[in-house]
Amino acid sequence: MKLFKSLAVLAGCVTAAEFTNCITCEFTSVADNESAAKTALKASPCGTPVSPDTFNGLKFTESGSDDDEKYCVAVFYMFEAKDIGNKVVYGVKRYVSDSAVSLSRVDVEGYEGVKGIASSQKQSVVGTTVDDAVVTLPYFVDREDNGVLYMGDGREDPITTGDVSTVNIQTFDSIRCLVCHDAQEFSTAPLQSSDITMPCWNPSGNVFATDDESARDPTKYCSSTNGLCMTKTWQYKTENTADVVTSHWVAIERGCAPDSETATLGTSAIALTPNRRALTANMFVRMHAATNTASKAKDNAKYPDSDVSTNTDHGFIDITTDVNNITDQTLVVSSYTATNPFDVRPITPQFMSSDGAGKPDLPPVTSATDELECISCSTPIGNTDSANDCVTAKTTGRVKCKTLACAAITSSYKLGEDATETYYFAKRGCAADPDDGVVDGEQESADDYVVPNGWTNIKQYNQRSTTTNGNTGRSSSISTAVVFDCYSCESSFSTTVSGANPADPIFDSVKEKDTSLCWQTFKPVADSSSSATGTSGSCTGKCFVSAYKYKESTGTTKLPATTFNWFIQRGCDTDMAVLNGETAAPALYGISQTNRVCDYSNGTLCNGLVEGYDTTLEISTQSSRLLQCYSCETAAGNTDPEDACYTVPSTTKAVECPDLSYTSCATTETAYTLNGQNYYGVKRACHKGDHDDSTEAVSGFKNVFSTTTHCTSGSCNKANGKTTDLVVAVESTSTGTTDEPDDSGAAAVFFSGLMTLTLVLLH
């Protein structure tokens, strides 16, 4: 045990008579490998505290209690992240608990599936001077140190001191932070964080997708090379020429913390110029640990709330004098640099809450900023006049911008190689969103409002300006547009392989079955005799590709065989109905279909590949299984509510449907009372086609209806038939009169009708 001065005394929170020695701190970082991560945890003051001097620049607090019945708890973790070169993310979090935490494997808060090792020691209240306090913290220990437990990723088994772990640390695909920005206008400054409703301020809900495609998009989720996410918040207000306040703005930006950027966390705002506005304003910059999935990255980003009680201490103890002179300790703001890896690196999102009940985490704003004057104009549709006042920026139109940024978008293009006319597009005015990431200069693919429907390969020139009437930019090149075309084809085929558990056939072995050249596409060429994949011609929507592969057992036990089925369709989606992602394959039970779409910004014939890879490699083969449904029918005129089809016994088993085209289980039921007698009819069966529930009038009665319901999971059509509140049947006659029916034949007629009806509905 090391002797050192009580950290509680350093923080000035306990009396001189008693000293506690629990600290609470948290620390996360990234190391090149597992060995470096272990070394860092041993060296980190939060990982292995040994002396008060090691706490310089570290965010920490004392326990806040001198109760010797409390427990000091530490949770250590580490894992590899593939997308940052298999570097190791590691960390430790210390807190105080009312009860002991045994040496155990735990889920690490803020991550998804990441395991850590937790342990605790009882807090002591010892000593009467600052030099008497004794460290009783759970330390980080290494399996190489005397064979003790390796506090690594939490998978060591059993969790017993003395065992040497041979388990590799956990590995995850990514380390992620949510990427977004937003600005919202108010008439007056919002007083509560939850009053700010822009999505990036509180990312809960469905605005930010977390599917695999979104998680790989760096404009939605960035890969944090230093293990930290960053949130910047600021506000400003504008006034007009009469010095009247016209708007109040709150802005936020989220993303990964750059390794080289100074990120100050403190009670005072730092002077940074918000991106691309005619404004110098203070920002709050906060950090927290990046996580291992997009969904968790979204969950960790909450309301920026300055009243979060657990994060009130955002300074750092700086011990620069004699350790025994506690009056000289100072609370300072420090900053992260690559050479100071033990600086503030919090795991918990700083100043964020789930309800936004506190004041917004924003630096104060006092004086208003003048609205920025910008040139304002737009060219008419189909403009061919190069001397147009908006094209040349000679217009007299002006506008005052509350966003404090001017914008210009210009483009010049011809529609095809043989075109004689040149079109000139210009739009000048306020930048609606100065932080939208638009880069000044030439943009390879113009925005949709610049490009005529059915064309692609048009460029545009962007300019953002914070200078009064500075949005005078103009494109210097003329684009030659090409028709936006899509591959249009469909290919469906099968191949059967004998033997048990055969390997998937490679494309080369089945490509002769792809007679429409749809799996492997071939561009049109001038030589019409050459093979080429069909195309749609000019597309005014999006190109798409939908594909799936699946296998099914088609042999017998003695002669096993497997049939591999391939399907792909490419075309132009003018209705914008196809969405990226996985959907159920039409008319095939349990088979998923991969859909990818692209538009004019991706160039002509953009649906030749699926997400940049050969379709044959990306679309994996699925294993199929037949839907199981209960299949039976009550006898004509059934009056028994306990009939084995009407009330299915627990011992009855569902049966497999004939093939994969049966995608739902159906139940057609009718129950009614006639002349005091109850009748119960039902038919259960496999169903193909639409899954819509339906109600049909039964012939021979005025008020008796047959209801058909569908369900799509295995053995789902088992619900017992109705036995109470039955309708009293009224027989209909050809003359429209109602007689007392003879129940000897009516029930048989009804059930004959029921059978005919169900055959129609279920087949």
mmCIF file with all atom_site columns, C-alpha atoms in Angstrom, residues 405-533:
data_model
loop_
_atom_site.group_PDB
_atom_site.id
_atom_site.type_symbol
_atom_site.label_atom_id
_atom_site.label_alt_id
_atom_site.label_comp_id
_atom_site.label_asym_id
_atom_site.label_entity_id
_atom_site.label_seq_id
_atom_site.pdbx_PDB_ins_code
_atom_site.Cartn_x
_atom_site.Cartn_y
_atom_site.Cartn_z
_atom_site.occupancy
_atom_site.B_iso_or_equiv
_atom_site.pdbx_formal_charge
_atom_site.auth_seq_id
_atom_site.auth_comp_id
_atom_site.auth_asym_id
_atom_site.auth_atom_id
_atom_site.pdbx_PDB_model_num
ATOM 1   C CA . ALA A 1 405 ? -24.141 33.767  -44.281 1.00 0.00 ? 405 ALA A CA 1
ATOM 2   C CA . CYS A 1 406 ? -24.642 34.409  -48.004 1.00 0.00 ? 406 CYS A CA 1
ATOM 3   C CA . ALA A 1 407 ? -24.781 31.650  -50.626 1.00 0.00 ? 407 ALA A CA 1
ATOM 4   C CA . ALA A 1 408 ? -24.471 31.367  -54.398 1.00 0.00 ? 408 ALA A CA 1
ATOM 5   C CA . ILE A 1 409 ? -25.172 28.305  -56.538 1.00 0.00 ? 409 ILE A CA 1
ATOM 6   C CA . THR A 1 410 ? -24.430 28.480  -60.275 1.00 0.00 ? 410 THR A CA 1
ATOM 7   C CA . SER A 1 411 ? -24.240 25.986  -63.124 1.00 0.00 ? 411 SER A CA 1
ATOM 8   C CA . SER A 1 412 ? -23.765 25.964  -66.912 1.00 0.00 ? 412 SER A CA 1
ATOM 9   C CA . TYR A 1 413 ? -24.596 22.905  -68.989 1.00 0.00 ? 413 TYR A CA 1
ATOM 10  C CA . LYS A 1 414 ? -25.591 21.437  -72.334 1.00 0.00 ? 414 LYS A CA 1
ATOM 11  C CA . LEU A 1 415 ? -28.077 18.592  -72.677 1.00 0.00 ? 415 LEU A CA 1
ATOM 12  C CA . GLY A 1 416 ? -26.030 16.075  -74.621 1.00 0.00 ? 416 GLY A CA 1
ATOM 13  C CA . GLU A 1 417 ? -23.009 16.088  -76.920 1.00 0.00 ? 417 GLU A CA 1
ATOM 14  C CA . ASP A 1 418 ? -24.938 17.384  -79.921 1.00 0.00 ? 418 ASP A CA 1
ATOM 15  C CA . ALA A 1 419 ? -26.795 20.152  -78.085 1.00 0.00 ? 419 ALA A CA 1
ATOM 16  C CA . THR A 1 420 ? -26.411 23.663  -79.462 1.00 0.00 ? 420 THR A CA 1
ATOM 17  C CA . GLU A 1 421 ? -27.894 25.580  -76.533 1.00 0.00 ? 421 GLU A CA 1
ATOM 18  C CA . THR A 1 422 ? -26.213 26.230  -73.184 1.00 0.00 ? 422 THR A CA 1
ATOM 19  C CA . TYR A 1 423 ? -28.322 26.646  -70.055 1.00 0.00 ? 423 TYR A CA 1
ATOM 20  C CA . TYR A 1 424 ? -27.282 29.016  -67.257 1.00 0.00 ? 424 TYR A CA 1
ATOM 21  C CA . PHE A 1 425 ? -28.575 28.504  -63.707 1.00 0.00 ? 425 PHE A CA 1
ATOM 22  C CA . ALA A 1 426 ? -28.009 30.865  -60.777 1.00 0.00 ? 426 ALA A CA 1
ATOM 23  C CA . LYS A 1 427 ? -29.518 31.151  -57.305 1.00 0.00 ? 427 LYS A CA 1
ATOM 24  C CA . ARG A 1 428 ? -28.254 33.709  -54.783 1.00 0.00 ? 428 ARG A CA 1
ATOM 25  C CA . GLY A 1 429 ? -29.465 34.585  -51.303 1.00 0.00 ? 429 GLY A CA 1
ATOM 26  C CA . CYS A 1 430 ? -29.123 33.519  -47.670 1.00 0.00 ? 430 CYS A CA 1
ATOM 27  C CA . ALA A 1 431 ? -27.394 30.268  -46.737 1.00 0.00 ? 431 ALA A CA 1
ATOM 28  C CA . ALA A 1 432 ? -30.291 28.468  -45.094 1.00 0.00 ? 432 ALA A CA 1
ATOM 29  C CA . ASP A 1 433 ? -27.898 26.201  -43.200 1.00 0.00 ? 433 ASP A CA 1
ATOM 30  C CA . PRO A 1 434 ? -24.317 27.503  -43.082 1.00 0.00 ? 434 PRO A CA 1
ATOM 31  C CA . ASP A 1 435 ? -23.133 24.298  -41.369 1.00 0.00 ? 435 ASP A CA 1
ATOM 32  C CA . ASP A 1 436 ? -24.487 21.862  -43.942 1.00 0.00 ? 436 ASP A CA 1
ATOM 33  C CA . GLY A 1 437 ? -21.003 20.814  -45.034 1.00 0.00 ? 437 GLY A CA 1
ATOM 34  C CA . VAL A 1 438 ? -21.208 22.262  -48.546 1.00 0.00 ? 438 VAL A CA 1
ATOM 35  C CA . VAL A 1 439 ? -17.677 22.929  -49.780 1.00 0.00 ? 439 VAL A CA 1
ATOM 36  C CA . ASP A 1 440 ? -16.854 26.086  -51.728 1.00 0.00 ? 440 ASP A CA 1
ATOM 37  C CA . GLY A 1 441 ? -15.942 25.472  -55.362 1.00 0.00 ? 441 GLY A CA 1
ATOM 38  C CA . GLU A 1 442 ? -17.040 22.911  -57.933 1.00 0.00 ? 442 GLU A CA 1
ATOM 39  C CA . GLN A 1 443 ? -19.443 20.194  -56.832 1.00 0.00 ? 443 GLN A CA 1
ATOM 40  C CA . GLU A 1 444 ? -19.182 17.063  -58.973 1.00 0.00 ? 444 GLU A CA 1
ATOM 41  C CA . SER A 1 445 ? -22.904 16.304  -59.026 1.00 0.00 ? 445 SER A CA 1
ATOM 42  C CA . ALA A 1 446 ? -25.343 19.222  -58.981 1.00 0.00 ? 446 ALA A CA 1
ATOM 43  C CA . ASP A 1 447 ? -28.304 19.334  -56.604 1.00 0.00 ? 447 ASP A CA 1
ATOM 44  C CA . ASP A 1 448 ? -31.645 18.039  -57.824 1.00 0.00 ? 448 ASP A CA 1
ATOM 45  C CA . TYR A 1 449 ? -33.180 21.491  -58.344 1.00 0.00 ? 449 TYR A CA 1
ATOM 46  C CA . VAL A 1 450 ? -30.343 22.317  -60.768 1.00 0.00 ? 450 VAL A CA 1
ATOM 47  C CA . VAL A 1 451 ? -30.514 19.126  -62.874 1.00 0.00 ? 451 VAL A CA 1
ATOM 48  C CA . PRO A 1 452 ? -33.391 18.612  -65.364 1.00 0.00 ? 452 PRO A CA 1
ATOM 49  C CA . ASN A 1 453 ? -35.308 15.380  -64.844 1.00 0.00 ? 453 ASN A CA 1
ATOM 50  C CA . GLY A 1 454 ? -33.812 12.431  -66.697 1.00 0.00 ? 454 GLY A CA 1
ATOM 51  C CA . TRP A 1 455 ? -30.256 13.835  -66.935 1.00 0.00 ? 455 TRP A CA 1
ATOM 52  C CA . THR A 1 456 ? -27.006 13.457  -65.019 1.00 0.00 ? 456 THR A CA 1
ATOM 53  C CA . ASN A 1 457 ? -23.323 14.477  -65.156 1.00 0.00 ? 457 ASN A CA 1
ATOM 54  C CA . ILE A 1 458 ? -24.028 18.165  -64.442 1.00 0.00 ? 458 ILE A CA 1
ATOM 55  C CA . LYS A 1 459 ? -21.725 20.081  -62.070 1.00 0.00 ? 459 LYS A CA 1
ATOM 56  C CA . GLN A 1 460 ? -22.420 23.173  -60.026 1.00 0.00 ? 460 GLN A CA 1
ATOM 57  C CA . TYR A 1 461 ? -20.334 25.876  -58.364 1.00 0.00 ? 461 TYR A CA 1
ATOM 58  C CA . ASN A 1 462 ? -20.924 26.687  -54.661 1.00 0.00 ? 462 ASN A CA 1
ATOM 59  C CA . GLN A 1 463 ? -19.953 29.791  -52.767 1.00 0.00 ? 463 GLN A CA 1
ATOM 60  C CA . ARG A 1 464 ? -20.496 30.708  -49.116 1.00 0.00 ? 464 ARG A CA 1
ATOM 61  C CA . SER A 1 465 ? -19.635 34.203  -47.993 1.00 0.00 ? 465 SER A CA 1
ATOM 62  C CA . THR A 1 466 ? -19.675 36.081  -44.685 1.00 0.00 ? 466 THR A CA 1
ATOM 63  C CA . THR A 1 467 ? -18.959 39.362  -46.472 1.00 0.00 ? 467 THR A CA 1
ATOM 64  C CA . THR A 1 468 ? -21.783 41.813  -47.201 1.00 0.00 ? 468 THR A CA 1
ATOM 65  C CA . ASN A 1 469 ? -23.127 41.076  -50.718 1.00 0.00 ? 469 ASN A CA 1
ATOM 66  C CA . GLY A 1 470 ? -20.195 38.747  -51.219 1.00 0.00 ? 470 GLY A CA 1
ATOM 67  C CA . ASN A 1 471 ? -22.137 35.938  -52.925 1.00 0.00 ? 471 ASN A CA 1
ATOM 68  C CA . THR A 1 472 ? -21.030 36.863  -56.458 1.00 0.00 ? 472 THR A CA 1
ATOM 69  C CA . GLY A 1 473 ? -19.437 33.531  -57.479 1.00 0.00 ? 473 GLY A CA 1
ATOM 70  C CA . ARG A 1 474 ? -19.989 32.064  -60.943 1.00 0.00 ? 474 ARG A CA 1
ATOM 71  C CA . SER A 1 475 ? -19.248 28.691  -62.528 1.00 0.00 ? 475 SER A CA 1
ATOM 72  C CA . SER A 1 476 ? -16.359 28.729  -64.965 1.00 0.00 ? 476 SER A CA 1
ATOM 73  C CA . SER A 1 477 ? -16.964 25.442  -66.791 1.00 0.00 ? 477 SER A CA 1
ATOM 74  C CA . ILE A 1 478 ? -19.779 24.065  -68.956 1.00 0.00 ? 478 ILE A CA 1
ATOM 75  C CA . SER A 1 479 ? -21.004 20.534  -68.208 1.00 0.00 ? 479 SER A CA 1
ATOM 76  C CA . THR A 1 480 ? -22.185 18.142  -70.899 1.00 0.00 ? 480 THR A CA 1
ATOM 77  C CA . ALA A 1 481 ? -25.156 16.249  -69.506 1.00 0.00 ? 481 ALA A CA 1
ATOM 78  C CA . VAL A 1 482 ? -25.893 12.630  -70.320 1.00 0.00 ? 482 VAL A CA 1
ATOM 79  C CA . VAL A 1 483 ? -29.180 10.748  -70.094 1.00 0.00 ? 483 VAL A CA 1
ATOM 80  C CA . PHE A 1 484 ? -29.800 9.248   -66.666 1.00 0.00 ? 484 PHE A CA 1
ATOM 81  C CA . ASP A 1 485 ? -30.330 5.621   -67.634 1.00 0.00 ? 485 ASP A CA 1
ATOM 82  C CA . CYS A 1 486 ? -30.846 2.473   -65.545 1.00 0.00 ? 486 CYS A CA 1
ATOM 83  C CA . TYR A 1 487 ? -30.161 -1.165  -66.223 1.00 0.00 ? 487 TYR A CA 1
ATOM 84  C CA . SER A 1 488 ? -33.545 -2.813  -66.707 1.00 0.00 ? 488 SER A CA 1
ATOM 85  C CA . CYS A 1 489 ? -33.639 -6.610  -66.504 1.00 0.00 ? 489 CYS A CA 1
ATOM 86  C CA . GLU A 1 490 ? -34.757 -9.581  -64.446 1.00 0.00 ? 490 GLU A CA 1
ATOM 87  C CA . SER A 1 491 ? -33.138 -12.944 -63.929 1.00 0.00 ? 491 SER A CA 1
ATOM 88  C CA . SER A 1 492 ? -34.428 -15.917 -61.981 1.00 0.00 ? 492 SER A CA 1
ATOM 89  C CA . PHE A 1 493 ? -32.974 -19.429 -62.119 1.00 0.00 ? 493 PHE A CA 1
ATOM 90  C CA . SER A 1 494 ? -32.124 -22.476 -60.029 1.00 0.00 ? 494 SER A CA 1
ATOM 91  C CA . THR A 1 495 ? -29.449 -25.140 -59.905 1.00 0.00 ? 495 THR A CA 1
ATOM 92  C CA . THR A 1 496 ? -29.557 -28.406 -57.967 1.00 0.00 ? 496 THR A CA 1
ATOM 93  C CA . VAL A 1 497 ? -26.502 -29.937 -56.306 1.00 0.00 ? 497 VAL A CA 1
ATOM 94  C CA . SER A 1 498 ? -26.458 -33.555 -55.099 1.00 0.00 ? 498 SER A CA 1
ATOM 95  C CA . GLY A 1 499 ? -25.036 -34.658 -51.773 1.00 0.00 ? 499 GLY A CA 1
ATOM 96  C CA . ALA A 1 500 ? -25.381 -33.564 -48.179 1.00 0.00 ? 500 ALA A CA 1
ATOM 97  C CA . ASN A 1 501 ? -24.399 -30.003 -47.165 1.00 0.00 ? 501 ASN A CA 1
ATOM 98  C CA . PRO A 1 502 ? -23.053 -28.865 -50.557 1.00 0.00 ? 502 PRO A CA 1
ATOM 99  C CA . ALA A 1 503 ? -21.062 -25.647 -50.897 1.00 0.00 ? 503 ALA A CA 1
ATOM 100 C CA . ASP A 1 504 ? -22.718 -22.662 -52.545 1.00 0.00 ? 504 ASP A CA 1
ATOM 101 C CA . PRO A 1 505 ? -22.154 -22.718 -56.307 1.00 0.00 ? 505 PRO A CA 1
ATOM 102 C CA . ILE A 1 506 ? -19.965 -19.890 -57.544 1.00 0.00 ? 506 ILE A CA 1
ATOM 103 C CA . PHE A 1 507 ? -21.342 -17.554 -60.179 1.00 0.00 ? 507 PHE A CA 1
ATOM 104 C CA . ASP A 1 508 ? -19.076 -18.891 -62.917 1.00 0.00 ? 508 ASP A CA 1
ATOM 105 C CA . SER A 1 509 ? -20.710 -22.295 -62.561 1.00 0.00 ? 509 SER A CA 1
ATOM 106 C CA . VAL A 1 510 ? -24.237 -20.945 -63.128 1.00 0.00 ? 510 VAL A CA 1
ATOM 107 C CA . LYS A 1 511 ? -23.729 -17.842 -65.259 1.00 0.00 ? 511 LYS A CA 1
ATOM 108 C CA . GLU A 1 512 ? -24.967 -19.543 -68.422 1.00 0.00 ? 512 GLU A CA 1
ATOM 109 C CA . LYS A 1 513 ? -28.412 -19.600 -66.715 1.00 0.00 ? 513 LYS A CA 1
ATOM 110 C CA . ASP A 1 514 ? -28.328 -15.813 -66.457 1.00 0.00 ? 514 ASP A CA 1
ATOM 111 C CA . THR A 1 515 ? -29.650 -15.397 -69.988 1.00 0.00 ? 515 THR A CA 1
ATOM 112 C CA . SER A 1 516 ? -30.750 -11.772 -69.470 1.00 0.00 ? 516 SER A CA 1
ATOM 113 C CA . LEU A 1 517 ? -27.245 -10.762 -68.312 1.00 0.00 ? 517 LEU A CA 1
ATOM 114 C CA . CYS A 1 518 ? -28.750 -9.300  -65.148 1.00 0.00 ? 518 CYS A CA 1
ATOM 115 C CA . TRP A 1 519 ? -26.524 -10.666 -62.372 1.00 0.00 ? 519 TRP A CA 1
ATOM 116 C CA . GLN A 1 520 ? -23.419 -9.652  -64.256 1.00 0.00 ? 520 GLN A CA 1
ATOM 117 C CA . THR A 1 521 ? -24.193 -6.490  -66.216 1.00 0.00 ? 521 THR A CA 1
ATOM 118 C CA . PHE A 1 522 ? -22.698 -5.453  -69.572 1.00 0.00 ? 522 PHE A CA 1
ATOM 119 C CA . LYS A 1 523 ? -22.794 -1.831  -70.686 1.00 0.00 ? 523 LYS A CA 1
ATOM 120 C CA . PRO A 1 524 ? -24.348 -0.959  -74.046 1.00 0.00 ? 524 PRO A CA 1
ATOM 121 C CA . VAL A 1 525 ? -21.804 -0.449  -76.820 1.00 0.00 ? 525 VAL A CA 1
ATOM 122 C CA . ALA A 1 526 ? -21.970 0.999   -80.305 1.00 0.00 ? 526 ALA A CA 1
ATOM 123 C CA . ASP A 1 527 ? -21.757 -2.477  -81.836 1.00 0.00 ? 527 ASP A CA 1
ATOM 124 C CA . SER A 1 528 ? -25.342 -3.710  -81.544 1.00 0.00 ? 528 SER A CA 1
ATOM 125 C CA . SER A 1 529 ? -24.252 -7.279  -82.198 1.00 0.00 ? 529 SER A CA 1
ATOM 126 C CA . SER A 1 530 ? -22.403 -7.379  -78.855 1.00 0.00 ? 530 SER A CA 1
ATOM 127 C CA . SER A 1 531 ? -24.163 -8.735  -75.790 1.00 0.00 ? 531 SER A CA 1
ATOM 128 C CA . ALA A 1 532 ? -25.446 -6.063  -73.419 1.00 0.00 ? 532 ALA A CA 1
ATOM 129 C CA . THR A 1 533 ? -27.795 -5.783  -70.475 1.00 0.00 ? 533 THR A CA 1
#
